[in-house]
Amino acid sequence: MAKTIFKRLVHSIPILFVVVTITFFVTRILPSDPAVAILGAEATPEDLAQLRESMGFNESYFSQYIDYIAGLLQGNLGHSYVHKQPVSQLIANVLPNTITLAVGGMIIAVLLGIPLGILAATHRNKSPDHAVSVLTLCGVSTPIFWLGLILALIFGVKLGWLPVMGRGSLEQGAWDYLSHMILPLATISTVPLANVVIITRSSIIDVVNKDFYKTLVAYGMPKRIIRKHMLKNALPAIINVIGIQLASALTGAILTETVFNWPGMGKLAADAITSRDYTLVQGCVLFMTIVYVIVNLIADIIACCVNPQSAKDT
């Protein structure tokens, strides 16, 4: 297992380097001027030129890139031009909100997805399987931003049952806090739920078709033991997809957080792109990539602990 973990960590280094490099140069070649975004369109050419000089925008891209990499190696993600704060501090301020939303969505996806996947697999090609398949197809194919807008329109605007903007406060009561989370959680859990159902179903079916499972059934082993072996062999694939979906929820919540004005990492990154805050965009993308790599690595470790054979297969 230690060898597998070390191999994954080594492989993640070039991934992070490529992400940092692409993000840096893409933000630089975009036809936008961060000096204008900071000072406003009415700023004088002299003020704009002075700001560009003080921020180092007049230097070559290569020089800016070297300075940025040197800062990263020292643990410095840079300073936001717009917010006038360190990028690391801005990320730390909103990260708990994104974690709450992503983990809550994954809890819903796991609690519903695994039982539905098992139900579909154990009733293969029957009515329950067909019904679950239709639901998962809808979940996978529905655009997140569209679903969020529809839920907000129905339950927030038309019926007025739930708030659709912002994040609640426990100081205003538990219901205020929970009510603000319902629609974002329903939106962000849709795709993970569908994927957990699909992988659970396929993993269970794959185990059922293996010789050891058929042997257990043929010898008349108790259903309790059969189910234990079935789940143990199917869990690594399920854990892996849970890890991937959790990482995706943590790093790809831009649409959900933007639709519901949820103050998280996704909203912060979206606002940074709009305001052309280069350093904040780079910091958000780098941090999201690191989170994605770490969460998937943890999922692999858990899968290896559940079934050590899965580590040999990688």
PDB file of C-alpha atoms in Angstrom:
ATOM      1  CA  MET A   1       0.000   0.000   0.000  1.00  0.00           C
ATOM      2  CA  ALA A   2       2.853   2.380   0.821  1.00  0.00           C
ATOM      3  CA  LYS A   3       4.249   1.838  -2.655  1.00  0.00           C
ATOM      4  CA  THR A   4       0.887   2.671  -4.213  1.00  0.00           C
ATOM      5  CA  ILE A   5       0.542   5.856  -2.146  1.00  0.00           C
ATOM      6  CA  PHE A   6       4.071   6.976  -3.037  1.00  0.00           C
ATOM      7  CA  LYS A   7       3.409   6.293  -6.711  1.00  0.00           C
ATOM      8  CA  ARG A   8       0.227   8.386  -6.661  1.00  0.00           C
ATOM      9  CA  LEU A   9       2.008  11.266  -4.913  1.00  0.00           C
ATOM     10  CA  VAL A  10       4.833  11.237  -7.442  1.00  0.00           C
ATOM     11  CA  HIS A  11       2.358  11.207 -10.336  1.00  0.00           C
ATOM     12  CA  SER A  12       0.485  14.174  -8.850  1.00  0.00           C
ATOM     13  CA  ILE A  13       3.540  16.476  -9.007  1.00  0.00           C
ATOM     14  CA  PRO A  14       3.576  16.893 -12.828  1.00  0.00           C
ATOM     15  CA  ILE A  15      -0.209  17.271 -12.778  1.00  0.00           C
ATOM     16  CA  LEU A  16       0.035  20.202 -10.365  1.00  0.00           C
ATOM     17  CA  PHE A  17       2.866  21.735 -12.401  1.00  0.00           C
ATOM     18  CA  VAL A  18       0.889  21.513 -15.648  1.00  0.00           C
ATOM     19  CA  VAL A  19      -2.228  22.993 -14.023  1.00  0.00           C
ATOM     20  CA  VAL A  20      -0.254  25.899 -12.554  1.00  0.00           C
ATOM     21  CA  THR A  21       1.477  26.595 -15.859  1.00  0.00           C
ATOM     22  CA  ILE A  22      -1.655  26.450 -18.002  1.00  0.00           C
ATOM     23  CA  THR A  23      -3.674  28.570 -15.569  1.00  0.00           C
ATOM     24  CA  PHE A  24      -0.937  31.194 -15.343  1.00  0.00           C
ATOM     25  CA  PHE A  25      -0.492  31.699 -19.071  1.00  0.00           C
ATOM     26  CA  VAL A  26      -4.199  31.446 -19.915  1.00  0.00           C
ATOM     27  CA  THR A  27      -5.011  34.252 -17.484  1.00  0.00           C
ATOM     28  CA  ARG A  28      -2.214  36.358 -18.975  1.00  0.00           C
ATOM     29  CA  ILE A  29      -3.192  35.981 -22.635  1.00  0.00           C
ATOM     30  CA  LEU A  30      -6.870  36.780 -22.083  1.00  0.00           C
ATOM     31  CA  PRO A  31      -7.881  40.109 -23.683  1.00  0.00           C
ATOM     32  CA  SER A  32      -8.464  41.857 -20.382  1.00  0.00           C
ATOM     33  CA  ASP A  33      -6.645  44.397 -18.250  1.00  0.00           C
ATOM     34  CA  PRO A  34      -6.725  43.810 -14.481  1.00  0.00           C
ATOM     35  CA  ALA A  35      -5.605  47.404 -13.946  1.00  0.00           C
ATOM     36  CA  VAL A  36      -8.884  48.589 -15.456  1.00  0.00           C
ATOM     37  CA  ALA A  37     -10.826  46.126 -13.282  1.00  0.00           C
ATOM     38  CA  ILE A  38      -9.099  47.461 -10.162  1.00  0.00           C
ATOM     39  CA  LEU A  39      -9.234  51.207 -10.856  1.00  0.00           C
ATOM     40  CA  GLY A  40     -12.334  51.305 -13.028  1.00  0.00           C
ATOM     41  CA  ALA A  41     -12.962  52.355 -16.613  1.00  0.00           C
ATOM     42  CA  GLU A  42     -12.717  56.047 -15.729  1.00  0.00           C
ATOM     43  CA  ALA A  43      -9.107  55.803 -14.484  1.00  0.00           C
ATOM     44  CA  THR A  44      -6.548  57.981 -16.260  1.00  0.00           C
ATOM     45  CA  PRO A  45      -3.869  56.375 -18.467  1.00  0.00           C
ATOM     46  CA  GLU A  46      -1.211  57.616 -16.032  1.00  0.00           C
ATOM     47  CA  ASP A  47      -2.866  55.861 -13.084  1.00  0.00           C
ATOM     48  CA  LEU A  48      -3.290  52.673 -15.088  1.00  0.00           C
ATOM     49  CA  ALA A  49       0.344  52.713 -16.175  1.00  0.00           C
ATOM     50  CA  GLN A  50       1.525  53.317 -12.613  1.00  0.00           C
ATOM     51  CA  LEU A  51      -0.581  50.427 -11.279  1.00  0.00           C
ATOM     52  CA  ARG A  52       0.678  48.061 -13.994  1.00  0.00           C
ATOM     53  CA  GLU A  53       4.244  48.981 -13.076  1.00  0.00           C
ATOM     54  CA  SER A  54       3.689  48.500  -9.340  1.00  0.00           C
ATOM     55  CA  MET A  55       1.945  45.150  -9.883  1.00  0.00           C
ATOM     56  CA  GLY A  56       4.625  43.878 -12.248  1.00  0.00           C
ATOM     57  CA  PHE A  57       2.263  43.567 -15.216  1.00  0.00           C
ATOM     58  CA  ASN A  58       4.790  45.281 -17.481  1.00  0.00           C
ATOM     59  CA  GLU A  59       7.340  42.527 -16.986  1.00  0.00           C
ATOM     60  CA  SER A  60       7.565  39.640 -19.437  1.00  0.00           C
ATOM     61  CA  TYR A  61       5.266  36.658 -18.911  1.00  0.00           C
ATOM     62  CA  PHE A  62       8.282  34.467 -18.237  1.00  0.00           C
ATOM     63  CA  SER A  63       9.555  36.770 -15.466  1.00  0.00           C
ATOM     64  CA  GLN A  64       6.109  36.903 -13.890  1.00  0.00           C
ATOM     65  CA  TYR A  65       5.882  33.122 -14.122  1.00  0.00           C
ATOM     66  CA  ILE A  66       9.239  32.590 -12.404  1.00  0.00           C
ATOM     67  CA  ASP A  67       8.263  34.976  -9.605  1.00  0.00           C
ATOM     68  CA  TYR A  68       4.937  33.190  -9.162  1.00  0.00           C
ATOM     69  CA  ILE A  69       6.548  29.726  -9.003  1.00  0.00           C
ATOM     70  CA  ALA A  70       9.117  31.017  -6.511  1.00  0.00           C
ATOM     71  CA  GLY A  71       6.298  32.284  -4.330  1.00  0.00           C
ATOM     72  CA  LEU A  72       4.452  28.960  -4.526  1.00  0.00           C
ATOM     73  CA  LEU A  73       7.557  27.056  -3.432  1.00  0.00           C
ATOM     74  CA  GLN A  74       7.587  29.264  -0.330  1.00  0.00           C
ATOM     75  CA  GLY A  75       3.906  28.527   0.339  1.00  0.00           C
ATOM     76  CA  ASN A  76       2.719  31.906  -0.910  1.00  0.00           C
ATOM     77  CA  LEU A  77      -0.354  31.823  -3.157  1.00  0.00           C
ATOM     78  CA  GLY A  78      -0.093  35.530  -3.819  1.00  0.00           C
ATOM     79  CA  HIS A  79      -2.120  38.630  -2.993  1.00  0.00           C
ATOM     80  CA  SER A  80      -5.561  39.412  -4.411  1.00  0.00           C
ATOM     81  CA  TYR A  81      -5.586  42.646  -6.421  1.00  0.00           C
ATOM     82  CA  VAL A  82      -9.286  43.257  -5.838  1.00  0.00           C
ATOM     83  CA  HIS A  83      -9.788  42.116  -2.225  1.00  0.00           C
ATOM     84  CA  LYS A  84      -6.417  43.443  -1.011  1.00  0.00           C
ATOM     85  CA  GLN A  85      -5.924  40.253   1.006  1.00  0.00           C
ATOM     86  CA  PRO A  86      -3.716  37.155   0.754  1.00  0.00           C
ATOM     87  CA  VAL A  87      -5.247  34.509  -1.492  1.00  0.00           C
ATOM     88  CA  SER A  88      -4.717  31.850   1.171  1.00  0.00           C
ATOM     89  CA  GLN A  89      -6.787  33.884   3.645  1.00  0.00           C
ATOM     90  CA  LEU A  90      -9.625  34.374   1.161  1.00  0.00           C
ATOM     91  CA  ILE A  91      -9.715  30.652   0.432  1.00  0.00           C
ATOM     92  CA  ALA A  92      -9.632  29.793   4.145  1.00  0.00           C
ATOM     93  CA  ASN A  93     -12.608  32.087   4.762  1.00  0.00           C
ATOM     94  CA  VAL A  94     -14.908  30.359   2.260  1.00  0.00           C
ATOM     95  CA  LEU A  95     -13.568  26.792   2.327  1.00  0.00           C
ATOM     96  CA  PRO A  96     -15.783  25.653   5.266  1.00  0.00           C
ATOM     97  CA  ASN A  97     -18.890  26.671   3.308  1.00  0.00           C
ATOM     98  CA  THR A  98     -17.848  24.600   0.293  1.00  0.00           C
ATOM     99  CA  ILE A  99     -16.931  21.622   2.480  1.00  0.00           C
ATOM    100  CA  THR A 100     -20.338  21.796   4.170  1.00  0.00           C
ATOM    101  CA  LEU A 101     -22.129  21.839   0.827  1.00  0.00           C
ATOM    102  CA  ALA A 102     -19.999  19.152  -0.846  1.00  0.00           C
ATOM    103  CA  VAL A 103     -19.942  16.732   2.093  1.00  0.00           C
ATOM    104  CA  GLY A 104     -23.666  17.202   2.683  1.00  0.00           C
ATOM    105  CA  GLY A 105     -24.376  16.459  -0.977  1.00  0.00           C
ATOM    106  CA  MET A 106     -22.206  13.350  -0.877  1.00  0.00           C
ATOM    107  CA  ILE A 107     -23.909  12.067   2.281  1.00  0.00           C
ATOM    108  CA  ILE A 108     -27.220  12.290   0.453  1.00  0.00           C
ATOM    109  CA  ALA A 109     -25.726  10.612  -2.618  1.00  0.00           C
ATOM    110  CA  VAL A 110     -24.279   7.721  -0.596  1.00  0.00           C
ATOM    111  CA  LEU A 111     -27.305   7.143   1.642  1.00  0.00           C
ATOM    112  CA  LEU A 112     -29.619   6.984  -1.372  1.00  0.00           C
ATOM    113  CA  GLY A 113     -27.270   5.810  -4.107  1.00  0.00           C
ATOM    114  CA  ILE A 114     -25.912   2.580  -2.595  1.00  0.00           C
ATOM    115  CA  PRO A 115     -29.324   1.136  -1.615  1.00  0.00           C
ATOM    116  CA  LEU A 116     -30.780   2.091  -5.009  1.00  0.00           C
ATOM    117  CA  GLY A 117     -27.807   0.516  -6.789  1.00  0.00           C
ATOM    118  CA  ILE A 118     -28.181  -2.690  -4.805  1.00  0.00           C
ATOM    119  CA  LEU A 119     -31.933  -2.704  -5.477  1.00  0.00           C
ATOM    120  CA  ALA A 120     -31.342  -2.325  -9.224  1.00  0.00           C
ATOM    121  CA  ALA A 121     -28.629  -5.013  -9.288  1.00  0.00           C
ATOM    122  CA  THR A 122     -30.633  -7.569  -7.312  1.00  0.00           C
ATOM    123  CA  HIS A 123     -33.674  -6.970  -9.556  1.00  0.00           C
ATOM    124  CA  ARG A 124     -31.772  -6.863 -12.824  1.00  0.00           C
ATOM    125  CA  ASN A 125     -33.929  -6.343 -15.925  1.00  0.00           C
ATOM    126  CA  LYS A 126     -37.040  -6.025 -13.774  1.00  0.00           C
ATOM    127  CA  SER A 127     -39.276  -3.066 -12.959  1.00  0.00           C
ATOM    128  CA  PRO A 128     -37.152  -1.721 -10.046  1.00  0.00           C
ATOM    129  CA  ASP A 129     -34.046  -1.845 -12.230  1.00  0.00           C
ATOM    130  CA  HIS A 130     -35.779  -0.010 -15.082  1.00  0.00           C
ATOM    131  CA  ALA A 131     -37.155   2.660 -12.736  1.00  0.00           C
ATOM    132  CA  VAL A 132     -33.765   3.273 -11.117  1.00  0.00           C
ATOM    133  CA  SER A 133     -32.085   3.376 -14.537  1.00  0.00           C
ATOM    134  CA  VAL A 134     -34.470   6.087 -15.735  1.00  0.00           C
ATOM    135  CA  LEU A 135     -33.815   8.154 -12.614  1.00  0.00           C
ATOM    136  CA  THR A 136     -30.038   7.836 -12.947  1.00  0.00           C
ATOM    137  CA  LEU A 137     -30.186   8.751 -16.633  1.00  0.00           C
ATOM    138  CA  CYS A 138     -32.115  11.905 -15.741  1.00  0.00           C
ATOM    139  CA  GLY A 139     -29.636  12.711 -12.977  1.00  0.00           C
ATOM    140  CA  VAL A 140     -26.581  12.337 -15.178  1.00  0.00           C
ATOM    141  CA  SER A 141     -27.992  14.229 -18.163  1.00  0.00           C
ATOM    142  CA  THR A 142     -29.595  17.161 -16.317  1.00  0.00           C
ATOM    143  CA  PRO A 143     -27.432  20.322 -16.398  1.00  0.00           C
ATOM    144  CA  ILE A 144     -26.664  21.476 -12.874  1.00  0.00           C
ATOM    145  CA  PHE A 145     -27.262  25.170 -13.516  1.00  0.00           C
ATOM    146  CA  TRP A 146     -30.634  24.416 -15.145  1.00  0.00           C
ATOM    147  CA  LEU A 147     -31.702  22.172 -12.277  1.00  0.00           C
ATOM    148  CA  GLY A 148     -30.676  24.793  -9.724  1.00  0.00           C
ATOM    149  CA  LEU A 149     -32.638  27.506 -11.493  1.00  0.00           C
ATOM    150  CA  ILE A 150     -35.726  25.296 -11.810  1.00  0.00           C
ATOM    151  CA  LEU A 151     -35.628  24.325  -8.119  1.00  0.00           C
ATOM    152  CA  ALA A 152     -35.174  27.973  -7.136  1.00  0.00           C
ATOM    153  CA  LEU A 153     -38.054  29.030  -9.388  1.00  0.00           C
ATOM    154  CA  ILE A 154     -40.465  26.373  -8.100  1.00  0.00           C
ATOM    155  CA  PHE A 155     -39.696  26.161  -4.386  1.00  0.00           C
ATOM    156  CA  GLY A 156     -38.345  29.652  -3.855  1.00  0.00           C
ATOM    157  CA  VAL A 157     -40.197  31.982  -6.202  1.00  0.00           C
ATOM    158  CA  LYS A 158     -43.494  30.261  -7.002  1.00  0.00           C
ATOM    159  CA  LEU A 159     -44.223  28.400  -3.755  1.00  0.00           C
ATOM    160  CA  GLY A 160     -42.103  30.540  -1.449  1.00  0.00           C
ATOM    161  CA  TRP A 161     -41.212  27.565   0.721  1.00  0.00           C
ATOM    162  CA  LEU A 162     -37.432  27.937   0.757  1.00  0.00           C
ATOM    163  CA  PRO A 163     -34.872  30.746   0.465  1.00  0.00           C
ATOM    164  CA  VAL A 164     -32.848  30.688  -2.743  1.00  0.00           C
ATOM    165  CA  MET A 165     -29.958  33.040  -2.025  1.00  0.00           C
ATOM    166  CA  GLY A 166     -27.102  33.095   0.441  1.00  0.00           C
ATOM    167  CA  ARG A 167     -26.243  31.001   3.455  1.00  0.00           C
ATOM    168  CA  GLY A 168     -28.298  30.865   6.616  1.00  0.00           C
ATOM    169  CA  SER A 169     -27.072  31.622  10.123  1.00  0.00           C
ATOM    170  CA  LEU A 170     -27.396  29.509  13.237  1.00  0.00           C
ATOM    171  CA  GLU A 171     -27.880  32.734  15.163  1.00  0.00           C
ATOM    172  CA  GLN A 172     -31.227  33.075  13.389  1.00  0.00           C
ATOM    173  CA  GLY A 173     -32.213  29.544  14.338  1.00  0.00           C
ATOM    174  CA  ALA A 174     -31.568  26.005  13.070  1.00  0.00           C
ATOM    175  CA  TRP A 175     -34.327  26.223  10.449  1.00  0.00           C
ATOM    176  CA  ASP A 176     -32.839  29.355   8.907  1.00  0.00           C
ATOM    177  CA  TYR A 177     -29.507  27.559   8.535  1.00  0.00           C
ATOM    178  CA  LEU A 178     -30.977  24.316   7.202  1.00  0.00           C
ATOM    179  CA  SER A 179     -33.540  25.926   4.890  1.00  0.00           C
ATOM    180  CA  HIS A 180     -30.805  27.779   2.994  1.00  0.00           C
ATOM    181  CA  MET A 181     -29.014  24.462   2.415  1.00  0.00           C
ATOM    182  CA  ILE A 182     -31.892  22.371   1.071  1.00  0.00           C
ATOM    183  CA  LEU A 183     -31.950  23.590  -2.534  1.00  0.00           C
ATOM    184  CA  PRO A 184     -28.141  23.769  -2.963  1.00  0.00           C
ATOM    185  CA  LEU A 185     -27.800  20.278  -1.475  1.00  0.00           C
ATOM    186  CA  ALA A 186     -30.516  18.899  -3.743  1.00  0.00           C
ATOM    187  CA  THR A 187     -28.753  20.416  -6.746  1.00  0.00           C
ATOM    188  CA  ILE A 188     -25.169  19.434  -5.976  1.00  0.00           C
ATOM    189  CA  SER A 189     -26.091  15.851  -4.960  1.00  0.00           C
ATOM    190  CA  THR A 190     -27.888  14.996  -8.212  1.00  0.00           C
ATOM    191  CA  VAL A 191     -24.926  13.965 -10.369  1.00  0.00           C
ATOM    192  CA  PRO A 192     -23.006  12.186  -7.547  1.00  0.00           C
ATOM    193  CA  LEU A 193     -26.178  10.286  -6.629  1.00  0.00           C
ATOM    194  CA  ALA A 194     -26.643   9.083 -10.203  1.00  0.00           C
ATOM    195  CA  ASN A 195     -22.989   8.026 -10.506  1.00  0.00           C
ATOM    196  CA  VAL A 196     -23.014   6.185  -7.178  1.00  0.00           C
ATOM    197  CA  VAL A 197     -26.118   4.270  -8.271  1.00  0.00           C
ATOM    198  CA  ILE A 198     -24.539   3.357 -11.630  1.00  0.00           C
ATOM    199  CA  ILE A 199     -21.254   2.141 -10.146  1.00  0.00           C
ATOM    200  CA  THR A 200     -22.945   0.290  -7.290  1.00  0.00           C
ATOM    201  CA  ARG A 201     -25.235  -1.526  -9.702  1.00  0.00           C
ATOM    202  CA  SER A 202     -22.449  -2.489 -12.102  1.00  0.00           C
ATOM    203  CA  SER A 203     -20.107  -3.548  -9.264  1.00  0.00           C
ATOM    204  CA  ILE A 204     -22.737  -5.760  -7.631  1.00  0.00           C
ATOM    205  CA  ILE A 205     -23.603  -7.359 -10.977  1.00  0.00           C
ATOM    206  CA  ASP A 206     -19.897  -7.971 -11.654  1.00  0.00           C
ATOM    207  CA  VAL A 207     -19.487  -9.691  -8.282  1.00  0.00           C
ATOM    208  CA  VAL A 208     -22.618 -11.785  -8.763  1.00  0.00           C
ATOM    209  CA  ASN A 209     -21.237 -13.115 -12.052  1.00  0.00           C
ATOM    210  CA  LYS A 210     -17.947 -14.275 -10.491  1.00  0.00           C
ATOM    211  CA  ASP A 211     -17.246 -17.918  -9.726  1.00  0.00           C
ATOM    212  CA  PHE A 212     -16.728 -17.504  -5.959  1.00  0.00           C
ATOM    213  CA  TYR A 213     -20.168 -15.935  -5.581  1.00  0.00           C
ATOM    214  CA  LYS A 214     -21.836 -18.687  -7.610  1.00  0.00           C
ATOM    215  CA  THR A 215     -20.028 -21.235  -5.450  1.00  0.00           C
ATOM    216  CA  LEU A 216     -21.324 -19.646  -2.253  1.00  0.00           C
ATOM    217  CA  VAL A 217     -24.857 -19.731  -3.622  1.00  0.00           C
ATOM    218  CA  ALA A 218     -24.477 -23.318  -4.837  1.00  0.00           C
ATOM    219  CA  TYR A 219     -23.324 -24.490  -1.399  1.00  0.00           C
ATOM    220  CA  GLY A 220     -26.358 -22.860   0.176  1.00  0.00           C
ATOM    221  CA  MET A 221     -24.469 -20.378   2.323  1.00  0.00           C
ATOM    222  CA  PRO A 222     -26.673 -18.073   4.441  1.00  0.00           C
ATOM    223  CA  LYS A 223     -27.750 -14.893   2.695  1.00  0.00           C
ATOM    224  CA  ARG A 224     -26.036 -12.850   5.418  1.00  0.00           C
ATOM    225  CA  ILE A 225     -22.622 -14.285   4.486  1.00  0.00           C
ATOM    226  CA  ILE A 226     -23.304 -14.028   0.761  1.00  0.00           C
ATOM    227  CA  ARG A 227     -24.226 -10.343   1.057  1.00  0.00           C
ATOM    228  CA  LYS A 228     -21.132  -9.687   3.175  1.00  0.00           C
ATOM    229  CA  HIS A 229     -18.821 -11.096   0.483  1.00  0.00           C
ATOM    230  CA  MET A 230     -20.777  -9.365  -2.261  1.00  0.00           C
ATOM    231  CA  LEU A 231     -20.455  -5.935  -0.661  1.00  0.00           C
ATOM    232  CA  LYS A 232     -16.808  -6.445   0.341  1.00  0.00           C
ATOM    233  CA  ASN A 233     -15.801  -7.144  -3.245  1.00  0.00           C
ATOM    234  CA  ALA A 234     -17.949  -4.349  -4.674  1.00  0.00           C
ATOM    235  CA  LEU A 235     -16.882  -1.680  -2.155  1.00  0.00           C
ATOM    236  CA  PRO A 236     -13.509  -0.663  -3.706  1.00  0.00           C
ATOM    237  CA  ALA A 237     -15.155   0.530  -6.911  1.00  0.00           C
ATOM    238  CA  ILE A 238     -17.927   2.245  -4.943  1.00  0.00           C
ATOM    239  CA  ILE A 239     -15.417   3.977  -2.652  1.00  0.00           C
ATOM    240  CA  ASN A 240     -13.405   5.143  -5.652  1.00  0.00           C
ATOM    241  CA  VAL A 241     -16.418   6.731  -7.308  1.00  0.00           C
ATOM    242  CA  ILE A 242     -17.421   8.338  -3.999  1.00  0.00           C
ATOM    243  CA  GLY A 243     -13.942   9.850  -3.780  1.00  0.00           C
ATOM    244  CA  ILE A 244     -14.097  11.133  -7.339  1.00  0.00           C
ATOM    245  CA  GLN A 245     -17.559  12.610  -6.845  1.00  0.00           C
ATOM    246  CA  LEU A 246     -16.611  14.229  -3.537  1.00  0.00           C
ATOM    247  CA  ALA A 247     -13.522  15.771  -5.129  1.00  0.00           C
ATOM    248  CA  SER A 248     -15.646  16.977  -8.033  1.00  0.00           C
ATOM    249  CA  ALA A 249     -18.182  18.484  -5.636  1.00  0.00           C
ATOM    250  CA  LEU A 250     -15.440  20.248  -3.666  1.00  0.00           C
ATOM    251  CA  THR A 251     -13.739  21.623  -6.758  1.00  0.00           C
ATOM    252  CA  GLY A 252     -16.594  21.989  -9.216  1.00  0.00           C
ATOM    253  CA  ALA A 253     -19.321  23.658  -7.180  1.00  0.00           C
ATOM    254  CA  ILE A 254     -19.038  26.878  -9.208  1.00  0.00           C
ATOM    255  CA  LEU A 255     -22.420  26.511 -10.899  1.00  0.00           C
ATOM    256  CA  THR A 256     -24.320  25.516  -7.760  1.00  0.00           C
ATOM    257  CA  GLU A 257     -22.725  28.206  -5.615  1.00  0.00           C
ATOM    258  CA  THR A 258     -23.249  30.852  -8.281  1.00  0.00           C
ATOM    259  CA  VAL A 259     -26.927  30.000  -8.817  1.00  0.00           C
ATOM    260  CA  PHE A 260     -27.704  30.137  -5.097  1.00  0.00           C
ATOM    261  CA  ASN A 261     -25.141  32.841  -4.237  1.00  0.00           C
ATOM    262  CA  TRP A 262     -23.518  30.405  -1.819  1.00  0.00           C
ATOM    263  CA  PRO A 263     -20.301  31.960  -0.409  1.00  0.00           C
ATOM    264  CA  GLY A 264     -17.898  29.136  -1.196  1.00  0.00           C
ATOM    265  CA  MET A 265     -14.823  28.340  -3.275  1.00  0.00           C
ATOM    266  CA  GLY A 266     -16.780  28.124  -6.506  1.00  0.00           C
ATOM    267  CA  LYS A 267     -18.393  31.531  -6.005  1.00  0.00           C
ATOM    268  CA  LEU A 268     -15.023  33.014  -5.059  1.00  0.00           C
ATOM    269  CA  ALA A 269     -13.419  31.643  -8.234  1.00  0.00           C
ATOM    270  CA  ALA A 270     -16.306  32.827 -10.413  1.00  0.00           C
ATOM    271  CA  ASP A 271     -16.104  36.331  -8.963  1.00  0.00           C
ATOM    272  CA  ALA A 272     -12.326  36.334  -9.436  1.00  0.00           C
ATOM    273  CA  ILE A 273     -12.735  35.464 -13.120  1.00  0.00           C
ATOM    274  CA  THR A 274     -15.306  38.230 -13.574  1.00  0.00           C
ATOM    275  CA  SER A 275     -13.093  40.817 -11.870  1.00  0.00           C
ATOM    276  CA  ARG A 276      -9.949  39.554 -13.679  1.00  0.00           C
ATOM    277  CA  ASP A 277      -8.179  38.927 -10.402  1.00  0.00           C
ATOM    278  CA  TYR A 278      -5.353  36.836 -11.871  1.00  0.00           C
ATOM    279  CA  THR A 279      -3.700  35.828  -8.616  1.00  0.00           C
ATOM    280  CA  LEU A 280      -6.956  34.755  -6.982  1.00  0.00           C
ATOM    281  CA  VAL A 281      -7.962  32.700 -10.037  1.00  0.00           C
ATOM    282  CA  GLN A 282      -4.588  30.947 -10.045  1.00  0.00           C
ATOM    283  CA  GLY A 283      -4.762  30.297  -6.307  1.00  0.00           C
ATOM    284  CA  CYS A 284      -8.294  28.875  -6.499  1.00  0.00           C
ATOM    285  CA  VAL A 285      -7.454  26.578  -9.416  1.00  0.00           C
ATOM    286  CA  LEU A 286      -4.266  25.336  -7.753  1.00  0.00           C
ATOM    287  CA  PHE A 287      -6.007  24.727  -4.443  1.00  0.00           C
ATOM    288  CA  MET A 288      -8.883  22.898  -6.145  1.00  0.00           C
ATOM    289  CA  THR A 289      -6.408  20.670  -7.984  1.00  0.00           C
ATOM    290  CA  ILE A 290      -4.596  19.823  -4.742  1.00  0.00           C
ATOM    291  CA  VAL A 291      -7.903  18.998  -3.065  1.00  0.00           C
ATOM    292  CA  TYR A 292      -8.906  16.785  -5.995  1.00  0.00           C
ATOM    293  CA  VAL A 293      -5.628  14.846  -5.835  1.00  0.00           C
ATOM    294  CA  ILE A 294      -5.713  14.437  -2.037  1.00  0.00           C
ATOM    295  CA  VAL A 295      -9.352  13.334  -1.855  1.00  0.00           C
ATOM    296  CA  ASN A 296      -8.850  10.737  -4.579  1.00  0.00           C
ATOM    297  CA  LEU A 297      -5.694   9.504  -2.861  1.00  0.00           C
ATOM    298  CA  ILE A 298      -7.591   9.084   0.419  1.00  0.00           C
ATOM    299  CA  ALA A 299     -10.339   7.193  -1.424  1.00  0.00           C
ATOM    300  CA  ASP A 300      -7.728   4.858  -2.924  1.00  0.00           C
ATOM    301  CA  ILE A 301      -6.216   4.221   0.513  1.00  0.00           C
ATOM    302  CA  ILE A 302      -9.618   3.405   2.021  1.00  0.00           C
ATOM    303  CA  ALA A 303     -10.410   1.095  -0.920  1.00  0.00           C
ATOM    304  CA  CYS A 304      -7.090  -0.702  -0.391  1.00  0.00           C
ATOM    305  CA  CYS A 305      -7.845  -1.151   3.317  1.00  0.00           C
ATOM    306  CA  VAL A 306     -11.295  -2.578   2.575  1.00  0.00           C
ATOM    307  CA  ASN A 307      -9.965  -4.949  -0.071  1.00  0.00           C
ATOM    308  CA  PRO A 308      -6.147  -5.229  -0.337  1.00  0.00           C
ATOM    309  CA  GLN A 309      -6.531  -7.020  -3.663  1.00  0.00           C
ATOM    310  CA  SER A 310      -7.584  -3.692  -5.218  1.00  0.00           C
ATOM    311  CA  ALA A 311      -4.117  -2.279  -4.445  1.00  0.00           C
ATOM    312  CA  LYS A 312      -2.496  -5.118  -6.383  1.00  0.00           C
ATOM    313  CA  ASP A 313      -4.746  -4.419  -9.343  1.00  0.00           C
ATOM    314  CA  THR A 314      -3.491  -0.821  -9.562  1.00  0.00           C
TER     315      THR A 314
END
